[in-house]
Amino acid sequence: MMTEMERIHDQMKRAFQGPAWHGPAVLEALDGVSPAHATARPIGAAHTIAEITRHVAAWKRFVARRLAEGKSFEVSDAMDWPAVGPIDEQAWRSFLAELSASHEELLRAVAAAPAHRLDEPLVPQGNTGYIQLHGVVQHDLYHAGQIVLLKKALP
């Protein structure tokens, strides 16, 4: 029988790389996206696929750090939504590599965390580990859906 941490670990993998029962996971949604598509803004003021990719990577790192260190730190707007200018193939590949590396960092933090972290705030006056870790799964699925919609809106 799986522990709760193992179940969360499994759901994180499914939401990020698949298979997810709802539809495409994050990496599946990003499949076939070119640098031009990643920086296109087909829906007015909506974030681009590249911006979403960097944002998801950032939050995986924030949560991994909170889980591992239990220290509070300020998340600035620039940290939350890292800037993305024009990119080429190499830059786009580096964004995708950053995303995958942040996911692996989070999975390692989850695998190493004791179960009692689920019931404790990850940082003072913050959400419990349970809420924050399930929140990462929800966050991945939310942004995977945005990526799918942005791809459909591309010319």
Short mmCIF file of N, CA and C in Angstrom, two decimals:
data_model
loop_
_atom_site.label_atom_id
_atom_site.label_comp_id
_atom_site.label_asym_id
_atom_site.label_seq_id
_atom_site.Cartn_x
_atom_site.Cartn_y
_atom_site.Cartn_z
N MET A 1 0.84 -1.18 0.00
CA MET A 1 0.00 0.00 0.00
C MET A 1 0.89 1.25 0.00
N MET A 2 0.50 2.24 -0.80
CA MET A 2 1.27 3.47 -0.91
C MET A 2 1.00 4.39 0.27
N THR A 3 2.04 5.10 0.68
CA THR A 3 1.86 6.15 1.69
C THR A 3 1.25 7.38 1.01
N GLU A 4 0.79 8.31 1.81
CA GLU A 4 0.23 9.54 1.24
C GLU A 4 1.29 10.31 0.44
N MET A 5 2.51 10.35 0.93
CA MET A 5 3.58 11.03 0.18
C MET A 5 3.82 10.33 -1.16
N GLU A 6 3.75 9.02 -1.18
CA GLU A 6 3.93 8.29 -2.44
C GLU A 6 2.78 8.57 -3.40
N ARG A 7 1.58 8.70 -2.87
CA ARG A 7 0.42 9.03 -3.72
C ARG A 7 0.58 10.43 -4.32
N ILE A 8 1.00 11.37 -3.50
CA ILE A 8 1.21 12.74 -3.99
C ILE A 8 2.30 12.74 -5.05
N HIS A 9 3.39 12.04 -4.79
CA HIS A 9 4.50 11.91 -5.74
C HIS A 9 3.97 11.38 -7.07
N ASP A 10 3.14 10.35 -7.01
CA ASP A 10 2.55 9.75 -8.21
C ASP A 10 1.67 10.77 -8.96
N GLN A 11 0.84 11.50 -8.24
CA GLN A 11 -0.03 12.48 -8.88
C GLN A 11 0.77 13.62 -9.51
N MET A 12 1.86 14.00 -8.88
CA MET A 12 2.73 15.03 -9.45
C MET A 12 3.32 14.56 -10.78
N LYS A 13 3.76 13.32 -10.81
CA LYS A 13 4.30 12.77 -12.06
C LYS A 13 3.23 12.70 -13.14
N ARG A 14 2.03 12.28 -12.78
CA ARG A 14 0.94 12.18 -13.76
C ARG A 14 0.54 13.55 -14.30
N ALA A 15 0.45 14.54 -13.44
CA ALA A 15 0.06 15.88 -13.88
C ALA A 15 1.13 16.52 -14.75
N PHE A 16 2.38 16.18 -14.51
CA PHE A 16 3.48 16.79 -15.25
C PHE A 16 3.82 16.06 -16.54
N GLN A 17 3.96 14.73 -16.46
CA GLN A 17 4.41 13.99 -17.64
C GLN A 17 3.37 13.02 -18.18
N GLY A 18 2.33 12.74 -17.41
CA GLY A 18 1.28 11.83 -17.84
C GLY A 18 1.55 10.41 -17.35
N PRO A 19 0.64 9.50 -17.54
CA PRO A 19 -0.68 9.79 -18.11
C PRO A 19 -1.62 10.37 -17.04
N ALA A 20 -2.28 11.43 -17.41
CA ALA A 20 -3.30 12.03 -16.55
C ALA A 20 -4.65 11.64 -17.12
N TRP A 21 -5.61 11.35 -16.29
CA TRP A 21 -6.91 10.87 -16.78
C TRP A 21 -7.71 11.98 -17.45
N HIS A 22 -7.45 13.23 -17.11
CA HIS A 22 -8.27 14.34 -17.60
C HIS A 22 -7.95 14.75 -19.03
N GLY A 23 -6.71 14.55 -19.45
CA GLY A 23 -6.25 15.03 -20.75
C GLY A 23 -4.75 15.21 -20.69
N PRO A 24 -4.21 16.10 -21.51
CA PRO A 24 -2.76 16.24 -21.57
C PRO A 24 -2.14 16.78 -20.28
N ALA A 25 -1.05 16.15 -19.88
CA ALA A 25 -0.23 16.65 -18.78
C ALA A 25 0.61 17.81 -19.31
N VAL A 26 1.35 18.47 -18.44
CA VAL A 26 2.13 19.64 -18.84
C VAL A 26 3.06 19.33 -20.01
N LEU A 27 3.89 18.30 -19.89
CA LEU A 27 4.83 17.99 -20.98
C LEU A 27 4.11 17.58 -22.25
N GLU A 28 3.00 16.88 -22.12
CA GLU A 28 2.21 16.51 -23.31
C GLU A 28 1.64 17.76 -23.97
N ALA A 29 1.20 18.73 -23.19
CA ALA A 29 0.66 19.98 -23.74
C ALA A 29 1.76 20.77 -24.44
N LEU A 30 2.98 20.69 -23.94
CA LEU A 30 4.09 21.44 -24.53
C LEU A 30 4.69 20.76 -25.76
N ASP A 31 4.33 19.53 -26.00
CA ASP A 31 4.88 18.79 -27.14
C ASP A 31 4.57 19.52 -28.44
N GLY A 32 5.59 19.70 -29.26
CA GLY A 32 5.41 20.32 -30.57
C GLY A 32 5.39 21.83 -30.57
N VAL A 33 5.56 22.46 -29.41
CA VAL A 33 5.57 23.92 -29.34
C VAL A 33 6.93 24.44 -29.81
N SER A 34 6.92 25.33 -30.78
CA SER A 34 8.14 25.94 -31.30
C SER A 34 8.45 27.22 -30.51
N PRO A 35 9.66 27.76 -30.66
CA PRO A 35 9.95 29.04 -30.00
C PRO A 35 8.98 30.14 -30.43
N ALA A 36 8.62 30.16 -31.69
CA ALA A 36 7.67 31.18 -32.17
C ALA A 36 6.31 31.01 -31.51
N HIS A 37 5.86 29.77 -31.41
CA HIS A 37 4.58 29.51 -30.74
C HIS A 37 4.68 29.84 -29.24
N ALA A 38 5.82 29.53 -28.65
CA ALA A 38 6.00 29.74 -27.21
C ALA A 38 5.91 31.21 -26.83
N THR A 39 6.31 32.09 -27.73
CA THR A 39 6.31 33.53 -27.42
C THR A 39 5.15 34.27 -28.08
N ALA A 40 4.34 33.57 -28.84
CA ALA A 40 3.17 34.22 -29.47
C ALA A 40 2.16 34.58 -28.39
N ARG A 41 1.40 35.63 -28.67
CA ARG A 41 0.37 36.07 -27.73
C ARG A 41 -0.97 36.10 -28.48
N PRO A 42 -1.54 34.91 -28.76
CA PRO A 42 -2.76 34.85 -29.56
C PRO A 42 -4.02 35.32 -28.83
N ILE A 43 -3.95 35.44 -27.52
CA ILE A 43 -5.12 35.86 -26.74
C ILE A 43 -4.75 37.11 -25.95
N GLY A 44 -4.89 38.24 -26.57
CA GLY A 44 -4.71 39.54 -25.92
C GLY A 44 -3.64 39.61 -24.86
N ALA A 45 -4.06 39.89 -23.64
CA ALA A 45 -3.14 40.09 -22.53
C ALA A 45 -2.80 38.80 -21.79
N ALA A 46 -3.22 37.66 -22.31
CA ALA A 46 -2.92 36.38 -21.65
C ALA A 46 -1.41 36.13 -21.69
N HIS A 47 -0.92 35.39 -20.73
CA HIS A 47 0.48 35.01 -20.72
C HIS A 47 0.79 34.12 -21.91
N THR A 48 2.04 34.15 -22.35
CA THR A 48 2.47 33.27 -23.43
C THR A 48 2.81 31.89 -22.87
N ILE A 49 2.97 30.94 -23.77
CA ILE A 49 3.35 29.59 -23.35
C ILE A 49 4.72 29.62 -22.67
N ALA A 50 5.64 30.42 -23.19
CA ALA A 50 6.97 30.52 -22.58
C ALA A 50 6.87 31.11 -21.17
N GLU A 51 6.05 32.14 -21.00
CA GLU A 51 5.88 32.73 -19.67
C GLU A 51 5.29 31.72 -18.70
N ILE A 52 4.30 30.98 -19.15
CA ILE A 52 3.67 29.96 -18.30
C ILE A 52 4.69 28.88 -17.93
N THR A 53 5.50 28.48 -18.90
CA THR A 53 6.52 27.46 -18.66
C THR A 53 7.48 27.89 -17.56
N ARG A 54 7.94 29.13 -17.64
CA ARG A 54 8.88 29.63 -16.62
C ARG A 54 8.20 29.80 -15.27
N HIS A 55 6.94 30.21 -15.27
CA HIS A 55 6.17 30.38 -14.04
C HIS A 55 5.97 29.03 -13.33
N VAL A 56 5.61 28.01 -14.08
CA VAL A 56 5.41 26.68 -13.50
C VAL A 56 6.72 26.17 -12.91
N ALA A 57 7.82 26.36 -13.63
CA ALA A 57 9.13 25.94 -13.12
C ALA A 57 9.46 26.66 -11.83
N ALA A 58 9.19 27.96 -11.79
CA ALA A 58 9.49 28.75 -10.59
C ALA A 58 8.73 28.23 -9.38
N TRP A 59 7.44 27.94 -9.55
CA TRP A 59 6.65 27.49 -8.41
C TRP A 59 7.03 26.09 -7.94
N LYS A 60 7.47 25.25 -8.84
CA LYS A 60 7.96 23.94 -8.41
C LYS A 60 9.19 24.13 -7.51
N ARG A 61 10.07 25.05 -7.90
CA ARG A 61 11.27 25.31 -7.09
C ARG A 61 10.90 25.94 -5.75
N PHE A 62 9.95 26.88 -5.75
CA PHE A 62 9.53 27.51 -4.49
C PHE A 62 9.01 26.46 -3.52
N VAL A 63 8.15 25.58 -4.01
CA VAL A 63 7.54 24.58 -3.13
C VAL A 63 8.60 23.57 -2.67
N ALA A 64 9.49 23.16 -3.56
CA ALA A 64 10.57 22.24 -3.16
C ALA A 64 11.40 22.87 -2.05
N ARG A 65 11.70 24.14 -2.19
CA ARG A 65 12.50 24.84 -1.18
C ARG A 65 11.73 24.94 0.14
N ARG A 66 10.46 25.28 0.05
CA ARG A 66 9.64 25.37 1.26
C ARG A 66 9.57 24.02 1.97
N LEU A 67 9.40 22.95 1.20
CA LEU A 67 9.30 21.62 1.78
C LEU A 67 10.62 21.21 2.43
N ALA A 68 11.72 21.46 1.74
CA ALA A 68 13.03 21.02 2.23
C ALA A 68 13.54 21.88 3.37
N GLU A 69 13.33 23.20 3.28
CA GLU A 69 13.94 24.12 4.24
C GLU A 69 12.97 24.65 5.29
N GLY A 70 11.70 24.73 4.94
CA GLY A 70 10.71 25.27 5.87
C GLY A 70 10.89 26.74 6.18
N LYS A 71 11.59 27.45 5.29
CA LYS A 71 11.85 28.87 5.52
C LYS A 71 10.94 29.72 4.64
N SER A 72 10.47 30.80 5.22
CA SER A 72 9.65 31.74 4.47
C SER A 72 10.55 32.64 3.63
N PHE A 73 10.12 32.97 2.45
CA PHE A 73 10.84 33.91 1.60
C PHE A 73 9.82 34.63 0.74
N GLU A 74 10.15 35.83 0.38
CA GLU A 74 9.26 36.66 -0.42
C GLU A 74 9.33 36.22 -1.88
N VAL A 75 8.18 36.09 -2.52
CA VAL A 75 8.12 35.77 -3.95
C VAL A 75 7.73 37.06 -4.66
N SER A 76 8.70 37.67 -5.32
CA SER A 76 8.44 38.91 -6.05
C SER A 76 7.70 38.61 -7.35
N ASP A 77 7.14 39.64 -7.96
CA ASP A 77 6.47 39.46 -9.25
C ASP A 77 7.44 38.91 -10.29
N ALA A 78 8.69 39.40 -10.26
CA ALA A 78 9.69 38.94 -11.22
C ALA A 78 10.05 37.47 -11.00
N MET A 79 9.99 37.01 -9.75
CA MET A 79 10.24 35.60 -9.47
C MET A 79 9.04 34.74 -9.87
N ASP A 80 7.84 35.27 -9.62
CA ASP A 80 6.60 34.55 -9.91
C ASP A 80 6.41 34.37 -11.42
N TRP A 81 6.61 35.44 -12.16
CA TRP A 81 6.47 35.42 -13.62
C TRP A 81 7.76 35.94 -14.24
N PRO A 82 8.80 35.08 -14.35
CA PRO A 82 10.07 35.53 -14.93
C PRO A 82 9.87 36.09 -16.34
N ALA A 83 10.61 37.15 -16.63
CA ALA A 83 10.50 37.81 -17.93
C ALA A 83 10.94 36.88 -19.06
N VAL A 84 10.27 37.04 -20.18
CA VAL A 84 10.62 36.28 -21.38
C VAL A 84 10.62 37.26 -22.55
N GLY A 85 11.75 37.39 -23.18
CA GLY A 85 11.84 38.21 -24.39
C GLY A 85 11.82 37.31 -25.60
N PRO A 86 12.30 37.81 -26.73
CA PRO A 86 12.40 36.95 -27.91
C PRO A 86 13.34 35.77 -27.62
N ILE A 87 12.97 34.60 -28.10
CA ILE A 87 13.80 33.42 -27.84
C ILE A 87 14.05 32.64 -29.13
N ASP A 88 15.15 31.93 -29.14
CA ASP A 88 15.45 31.03 -30.25
C ASP A 88 15.27 29.59 -29.75
N GLU A 89 15.60 28.65 -30.60
CA GLU A 89 15.43 27.23 -30.26
C GLU A 89 16.23 26.86 -29.01
N GLN A 90 17.45 27.36 -28.92
CA GLN A 90 18.29 27.03 -27.76
C GLN A 90 17.68 27.56 -26.47
N ALA A 91 17.19 28.79 -26.48
CA ALA A 91 16.57 29.37 -25.28
C ALA A 91 15.32 28.59 -24.90
N TRP A 92 14.50 28.23 -25.90
CA TRP A 92 13.28 27.47 -25.62
C TRP A 92 13.63 26.13 -25.00
N ARG A 93 14.64 25.45 -25.56
CA ARG A 93 15.06 24.17 -24.98
C ARG A 93 15.55 24.35 -23.54
N SER A 94 16.22 25.48 -23.27
CA SER A 94 16.69 25.71 -21.90
C SER A 94 15.52 25.95 -20.95
N PHE A 95 14.45 26.61 -21.42
CA PHE A 95 13.25 26.78 -20.59
C PHE A 95 12.63 25.42 -20.26
N LEU A 96 12.56 24.56 -21.27
CA LEU A 96 11.99 23.23 -21.06
C LEU A 96 12.86 22.40 -20.13
N ALA A 97 14.18 22.54 -20.27
CA ALA A 97 15.10 21.82 -19.37
C ALA A 97 14.97 22.34 -17.95
N GLU A 98 14.82 23.65 -17.80
CA GLU A 98 14.61 24.26 -16.47
C GLU A 98 13.32 23.72 -15.85
N LEU A 99 12.28 23.60 -16.65
CA LEU A 99 11.00 23.08 -16.17
C LEU A 99 11.16 21.64 -15.68
N SER A 100 11.78 20.80 -16.48
CA SER A 100 11.98 19.40 -16.09
C SER A 100 12.87 19.28 -14.86
N ALA A 101 13.92 20.10 -14.80
CA ALA A 101 14.82 20.06 -13.64
C ALA A 101 14.09 20.48 -12.36
N SER A 102 13.24 21.49 -12.47
CA SER A 102 12.50 21.94 -11.28
C SER A 102 11.52 20.86 -10.83
N HIS A 103 10.94 20.14 -11.79
CA HIS A 103 10.02 19.06 -11.44
C HIS A 103 10.78 17.94 -10.71
N GLU A 104 11.94 17.58 -11.22
CA GLU A 104 12.74 16.54 -10.58
C GLU A 104 13.19 16.97 -9.18
N GLU A 105 13.53 18.25 -9.03
CA GLU A 105 13.90 18.78 -7.71
C GLU A 105 12.74 18.64 -6.73
N LEU A 106 11.54 18.95 -7.19
CA LEU A 106 10.36 18.83 -6.33
C LEU A 106 10.09 17.37 -5.98
N LEU A 107 10.19 16.48 -6.95
CA LEU A 107 9.97 15.05 -6.66
C LEU A 107 10.97 14.53 -5.64
N ARG A 108 12.23 14.97 -5.75
CA ARG A 108 13.24 14.55 -4.76
C ARG A 108 12.89 15.07 -3.37
N ALA A 109 12.41 16.32 -3.31
CA ALA A 109 12.03 16.89 -2.01
C ALA A 109 10.86 16.14 -1.40
N VAL A 110 9.89 15.77 -2.23
CA VAL A 110 8.73 15.01 -1.74
C VAL A 110 9.17 13.63 -1.26
N ALA A 111 10.03 12.97 -2.03
CA ALA A 111 10.49 11.63 -1.65
C ALA A 111 11.28 11.66 -0.35
N ALA A 112 11.97 12.75 -0.07
CA ALA A 112 12.80 12.84 1.13
C ALA A 112 12.05 13.36 2.35
N ALA A 113 10.89 13.93 2.15
CA ALA A 113 10.17 14.58 3.26
C ALA A 113 9.48 13.56 4.15
N PRO A 114 9.55 13.75 5.44
CA PRO A 114 8.80 12.88 6.35
C PRO A 114 7.30 13.18 6.26
N ALA A 115 6.49 12.18 6.53
CA ALA A 115 5.04 12.30 6.39
C ALA A 115 4.45 13.42 7.24
N HIS A 116 5.05 13.71 8.39
CA HIS A 116 4.47 14.75 9.25
C HIS A 116 4.48 16.13 8.60
N ARG A 117 5.29 16.32 7.55
CA ARG A 117 5.31 17.61 6.84
C ARG A 117 3.98 17.90 6.16
N LEU A 118 3.19 16.86 5.90
CA LEU A 118 1.88 17.07 5.28
C LEU A 118 0.93 17.83 6.20
N ASP A 119 1.08 17.66 7.49
CA ASP A 119 0.17 18.28 8.46
C ASP A 119 0.67 19.60 9.01
N GLU A 120 1.86 19.99 8.64
CA GLU A 120 2.47 21.21 9.16
C GLU A 120 2.50 22.29 8.08
N PRO A 121 2.42 23.56 8.49
CA PRO A 121 2.66 24.62 7.50
C PRO A 121 4.08 24.48 6.96
N LEU A 122 4.24 24.63 5.65
CA LEU A 122 5.58 24.53 5.08
C LEU A 122 6.43 25.72 5.47
N VAL A 123 5.79 26.86 5.66
CA VAL A 123 6.46 28.06 6.16
C VAL A 123 5.55 28.66 7.23
N PRO A 124 6.10 29.45 8.14
CA PRO A 124 5.24 30.04 9.17
C PRO A 124 4.05 30.79 8.56
N GLN A 125 2.90 30.60 9.12
CA GLN A 125 1.63 31.19 8.67
C GLN A 125 1.29 30.82 7.22
N GLY A 126 1.78 29.68 6.76
CA GLY A 126 1.50 29.25 5.39
C GLY A 126 0.60 28.04 5.36
N ASN A 127 0.36 27.55 4.16
CA ASN A 127 -0.44 26.35 3.96
C ASN A 127 0.31 25.12 4.46
N THR A 128 -0.46 24.09 4.82
CA THR A 128 0.16 22.83 5.21
C THR A 128 0.83 22.21 3.98
N GLY A 129 1.71 21.27 4.25
CA GLY A 129 2.34 20.55 3.16
C GLY A 129 1.32 19.87 2.28
N TYR A 130 0.28 19.30 2.89
CA TYR A 130 -0.77 18.62 2.13
C TYR A 130 -1.40 19.57 1.12
N ILE A 131 -1.79 20.74 1.57
CA ILE A 131 -2.43 21.71 0.68
C ILE A 131 -1.45 22.21 -0.38
N GLN A 132 -0.23 22.52 0.02
CA GLN A 132 0.76 23.05 -0.92
C GLN A 132 1.13 22.01 -1.98
N LEU A 133 1.32 20.76 -1.58
CA LEU A 133 1.73 19.73 -2.54
C LEU A 133 0.60 19.37 -3.49
N HIS A 134 -0.62 19.26 -2.97
CA HIS A 134 -1.75 19.05 -3.87
C HIS A 134 -1.95 20.27 -4.75
N GLY A 135 -1.64 21.43 -4.22
CA GLY A 135 -1.72 22.66 -5.00
C GLY A 135 -0.80 22.65 -6.21
N VAL A 136 0.37 22.03 -6.08
CA VAL A 136 1.28 21.92 -7.22
C VAL A 136 0.64 21.09 -8.33
N VAL A 137 -0.02 20.01 -7.96
CA VAL A 137 -0.71 19.17 -8.95
C VAL A 137 -1.80 20.01 -9.63
N GLN A 138 -2.60 20.72 -8.84
CA GLN A 138 -3.66 21.56 -9.40
C GLN A 138 -3.08 22.64 -10.30
N HIS A 139 -1.98 23.24 -9.87
CA HIS A 139 -1.31 24.29 -10.64
C HIS A 139 -0.84 23.76 -11.99
N ASP A 140 -0.23 22.58 -11.99
CA ASP A 140 0.21 21.97 -13.25
C ASP A 140 -0.97 21.77 -14.20
N LEU A 141 -2.06 21.23 -13.69
CA LEU A 141 -3.20 20.93 -14.55
C LEU A 141 -3.86 22.20 -15.06
N TYR A 142 -3.95 23.21 -14.23
CA TYR A 142 -4.51 24.51 -14.63
C TYR A 142 -3.70 25.07 -15.80
N HIS A 143 -2.38 25.09 -15.65
CA HIS A 143 -1.54 25.68 -16.69
C HIS A 143 -1.43 24.78 -17.92
N ALA A 144 -1.52 23.46 -17.76
CA ALA A 144 -1.57 22.58 -18.93
C ALA A 144 -2.79 22.93 -19.78
N GLY A 145 -3.92 23.17 -19.13
CA GLY A 145 -5.13 23.58 -19.85
C GLY A 145 -4.95 24.90 -20.56
N GLN A 146 -4.28 25.86 -19.93
CA GLN A 146 -4.02 27.14 -20.59
C GLN A 146 -3.15 26.93 -21.83
N ILE A 147 -2.13 26.11 -21.70
CA ILE A 147 -1.24 25.85 -22.84
C ILE A 147 -2.02 25.25 -24.00
N VAL A 148 -2.88 24.29 -23.71
CA VAL A 148 -3.71 23.68 -24.76
C VAL A 148 -4.56 24.73 -25.45
N LEU A 149 -5.20 25.60 -24.67
CA LEU A 149 -6.03 26.66 -25.27
C LEU A 149 -5.20 27.64 -26.09
N LEU A 150 -4.03 28.01 -25.59
CA LEU A 150 -3.17 28.91 -26.35
C LEU A 150 -2.73 28.27 -27.66
N LYS A 151 -2.40 26.99 -27.64
CA LYS A 151 -2.03 26.30 -28.88
C LYS A 151 -3.18 26.31 -29.88
N LYS A 152 -4.40 26.11 -29.39
CA LYS A 152 -5.57 26.12 -30.28
C LYS A 152 -5.83 27.50 -30.86
N ALA A 153 -5.43 28.54 -30.14
CA ALA A 153 -5.66 29.91 -30.60
C ALA A 153 -4.58 30.41 -31.56
N LEU A 154 -3.51 29.64 -31.72
CA LEU A 154 -2.44 30.05 -32.63
C LEU A 154 -2.94 30.01 -34.08
N PRO A 155 -2.46 30.96 -34.88
CA PRO A 155 -2.90 30.94 -36.31
C PRO A 155 -2.35 29.74 -37.06
#
